[in-house]
Amino acid sequence: MRDHQLDRFQTQVAELLLRHRSVLDVLSKLQETSARTNRSITKAVTNCGCLKVQAGKQPFTSASNFDTAKDAVDTHLSGDLCEHCRDVVVSEMGKHLFYLASACNLLDIHMRDVIEKESEKLSTLGLFNMS
């Protein structure tokens, strides 16, 4: 996403947010949209079946180098989101971004700055940034 698109989105959110202007409302909506995003992915597995989860212990050892470990570690996910589930997940993620932008606005933080700072940290710390 280009900087101007991100800035425009954040400005649109600031202009449109009327009902939940309290930081407490925004924080609760941010948590709610996170849960709804998780639930939409869960429903893709449990209701639709377009995704499957088969989890087990990750075969990561401290002796592994990064490339070997990266190839050995599994996402535990198979399949692809169907069109309907993708639409629902994207919609829920969009709502989450809306409230994230709202929180940024209330705290006078530019989303662009957050992304740039995280990107710089990833570039600088590389592998050591894993958390």
Tab-separated table of C-alpha atoms in Angstrom:
chain	number	residue	atom	x	y	z
A	1	MET	CA	0.000	0.000	0.000
A	2	ARG	CA	1.447	3.353	-0.959
A	3	ASP	CA	1.884	6.016	1.703
A	4	HIS	CA	-0.791	8.287	0.254
A	5	GLN	CA	-3.346	5.452	0.231
A	6	LEU	CA	-2.631	4.678	3.858
A	7	ASP	CA	-2.807	8.360	4.801
A	8	ARG	CA	-6.049	8.768	2.851
A	9	PHE	CA	-7.553	5.726	4.584
A	10	GLN	CA	-6.593	7.069	7.998
A	11	THR	CA	-8.093	10.468	7.122
A	12	GLN	CA	-11.314	8.837	5.905
A	13	VAL	CA	-11.595	6.930	9.176
A	14	ALA	CA	-11.124	10.160	11.143
A	15	GLU	CA	-13.887	11.831	9.141
A	16	LEU	CA	-16.320	8.919	9.399
A	17	LEU	CA	-15.926	7.829	12.999
A	18	LEU	CA	-18.835	9.306	14.923
A	19	ARG	CA	-20.304	6.711	17.215
A	20	HIS	CA	-17.213	5.224	18.865
A	21	ARG	CA	-15.038	8.248	19.569
A	22	SER	CA	-14.059	7.310	23.109
A	23	VAL	CA	-10.728	5.530	23.371
A	24	LEU	CA	-12.494	2.869	25.441
A	25	ASP	CA	-15.032	2.293	22.671
A	26	VAL	CA	-12.284	2.108	20.060
A	27	LEU	CA	-10.236	-0.354	22.114
A	28	SER	CA	-13.236	-2.606	22.689
A	29	LYS	CA	-14.172	-2.459	18.984
A	30	LEU	CA	-10.553	-3.243	18.044
A	31	GLN	CA	-10.655	-6.330	20.252
A	32	GLU	CA	-14.079	-7.304	18.888
A	33	THR	CA	-12.947	-7.019	15.261
A	34	SER	CA	-9.871	-9.101	16.028
A	35	ALA	CA	-12.110	-11.818	17.465
A	36	ARG	CA	-14.466	-11.586	14.467
A	37	THR	CA	-11.510	-11.963	12.092
A	38	ASN	CA	-10.366	-15.053	13.981
A	39	ARG	CA	-13.920	-16.404	13.962
A	40	SER	CA	-14.279	-15.911	10.201
A	41	ILE	CA	-11.128	-17.954	9.615
A	42	THR	CA	-12.356	-20.593	12.062
A	43	LYS	CA	-15.680	-20.807	10.210
A	44	ALA	CA	-13.806	-21.360	6.940
A	45	VAL	CA	-12.463	-24.507	8.610
A	46	THR	CA	-15.449	-25.699	10.637
A	47	ASN	CA	-18.482	-24.611	8.591
A	48	CYS	CA	-17.282	-24.412	5.001
A	49	GLY	CA	-14.327	-26.771	4.999
A	50	CYS	CA	-12.386	-24.859	2.347
A	51	LEU	CA	-9.503	-24.743	4.834
A	52	LYS	CA	-8.210	-27.608	6.932
A	53	VAL	CA	-6.028	-27.455	10.022
A	54	GLN	CA	-3.812	-30.357	10.967
A	55	ALA	CA	-1.486	-29.316	13.747
A	56	GLY	CA	1.356	-31.082	15.441
A	57	LYS	CA	4.643	-30.366	17.102
A	58	GLN	CA	6.926	-28.219	14.988
A	59	PRO	CA	10.189	-29.976	14.080
A	60	PHE	CA	12.330	-26.963	14.988
A	61	THR	CA	15.613	-27.546	16.783
A	62	SER	CA	18.186	-25.064	17.989
A	63	ALA	CA	20.771	-26.727	15.749
A	64	SER	CA	18.822	-25.845	12.611
A	65	ASN	CA	19.931	-22.970	10.464
A	66	PHE	CA	17.323	-20.417	9.407
A	67	ASP	CA	16.739	-21.737	5.876
A	68	THR	CA	16.379	-25.327	7.065
A	69	ALA	CA	14.067	-24.321	9.899
A	70	LYS	CA	11.978	-22.113	7.625
A	71	ASP	CA	11.382	-25.024	5.257
A	72	ALA	CA	10.658	-27.487	8.076
A	73	VAL	CA	8.141	-25.377	10.003
A	74	ASP	CA	4.549	-25.918	8.888
A	75	THR	CA	1.587	-23.523	8.815
A	76	HIS	CA	-0.725	-26.413	9.787
A	77	LEU	CA	-3.061	-25.057	7.123
A	78	SER	CA	-4.110	-26.693	3.876
A	79	GLY	CA	-6.544	-25.628	1.204
A	80	ASP	CA	-7.531	-22.190	-0.023
A	81	LEU	CA	-10.272	-19.848	1.048
A	82	CYS	CA	-13.316	-20.161	-1.194
A	83	GLU	CA	-14.676	-16.938	-2.667
A	84	HIS	CA	-17.342	-16.539	0.029
A	85	CYS	CA	-14.974	-17.172	2.944
A	86	ARG	CA	-12.341	-14.892	1.410
A	87	ASP	CA	-14.928	-12.101	1.150
A	88	VAL	CA	-15.910	-12.557	4.797
A	89	VAL	CA	-12.297	-12.665	6.046
A	90	VAL	CA	-11.332	-9.610	3.975
A	91	SER	CA	-14.388	-7.742	5.279
A	92	GLU	CA	-13.532	-8.557	8.895
A	93	MET	CA	-9.893	-7.580	8.360
A	94	GLY	CA	-11.080	-4.298	6.855
A	95	LYS	CA	-13.184	-3.550	9.934
A	96	HIS	CA	-10.176	-4.355	12.098
A	97	LEU	CA	-8.023	-1.945	10.100
A	98	PHE	CA	-10.737	0.702	10.514
A	99	TYR	CA	-10.540	0.506	14.303
A	100	LEU	CA	-6.749	0.255	14.254
A	101	ALA	CA	-6.723	3.500	12.256
A	102	SER	CA	-9.191	4.946	14.786
A	103	ALA	CA	-6.846	4.096	17.646
A	104	CYS	CA	-3.963	5.659	15.732
A	105	ASN	CA	-6.013	8.812	15.169
A	106	LEU	CA	-6.941	9.130	18.840
A	107	LEU	CA	-3.289	8.733	19.823
A	108	ASP	CA	-2.025	11.041	17.047
A	109	ILE	CA	-0.004	8.245	15.437
A	110	HIS	CA	0.315	7.855	11.679
A	111	MET	CA	-0.140	4.256	10.521
A	112	ARG	CA	2.512	4.972	7.890
A	113	ASP	CA	5.037	5.720	10.658
A	114	VAL	CA	4.188	2.480	12.467
A	115	ILE	CA	4.698	0.437	9.297
A	116	GLU	CA	7.932	2.243	8.422
A	117	LYS	CA	9.311	1.714	11.932
A	118	GLU	CA	8.423	-1.986	11.902
A	119	SER	CA	9.935	-2.386	8.437
A	120	GLU	CA	13.160	-0.714	9.564
A	121	LYS	CA	13.262	-2.974	12.615
A	122	LEU	CA	12.808	-6.048	10.426
A	123	SER	CA	15.567	-4.882	8.097
A	124	THR	CA	17.938	-4.102	10.952
A	125	LEU	CA	17.295	-7.059	13.226
A	126	GLY	CA	16.381	-9.634	10.585
A	127	LEU	CA	16.280	-13.095	12.112
A	128	PHE	CA	16.781	-11.720	15.629
A	129	ASN	CA	13.457	-9.868	15.387
A	130	MET	CA	11.498	-13.135	15.480
A	131	SER	CA	9.038	-13.182	18.331
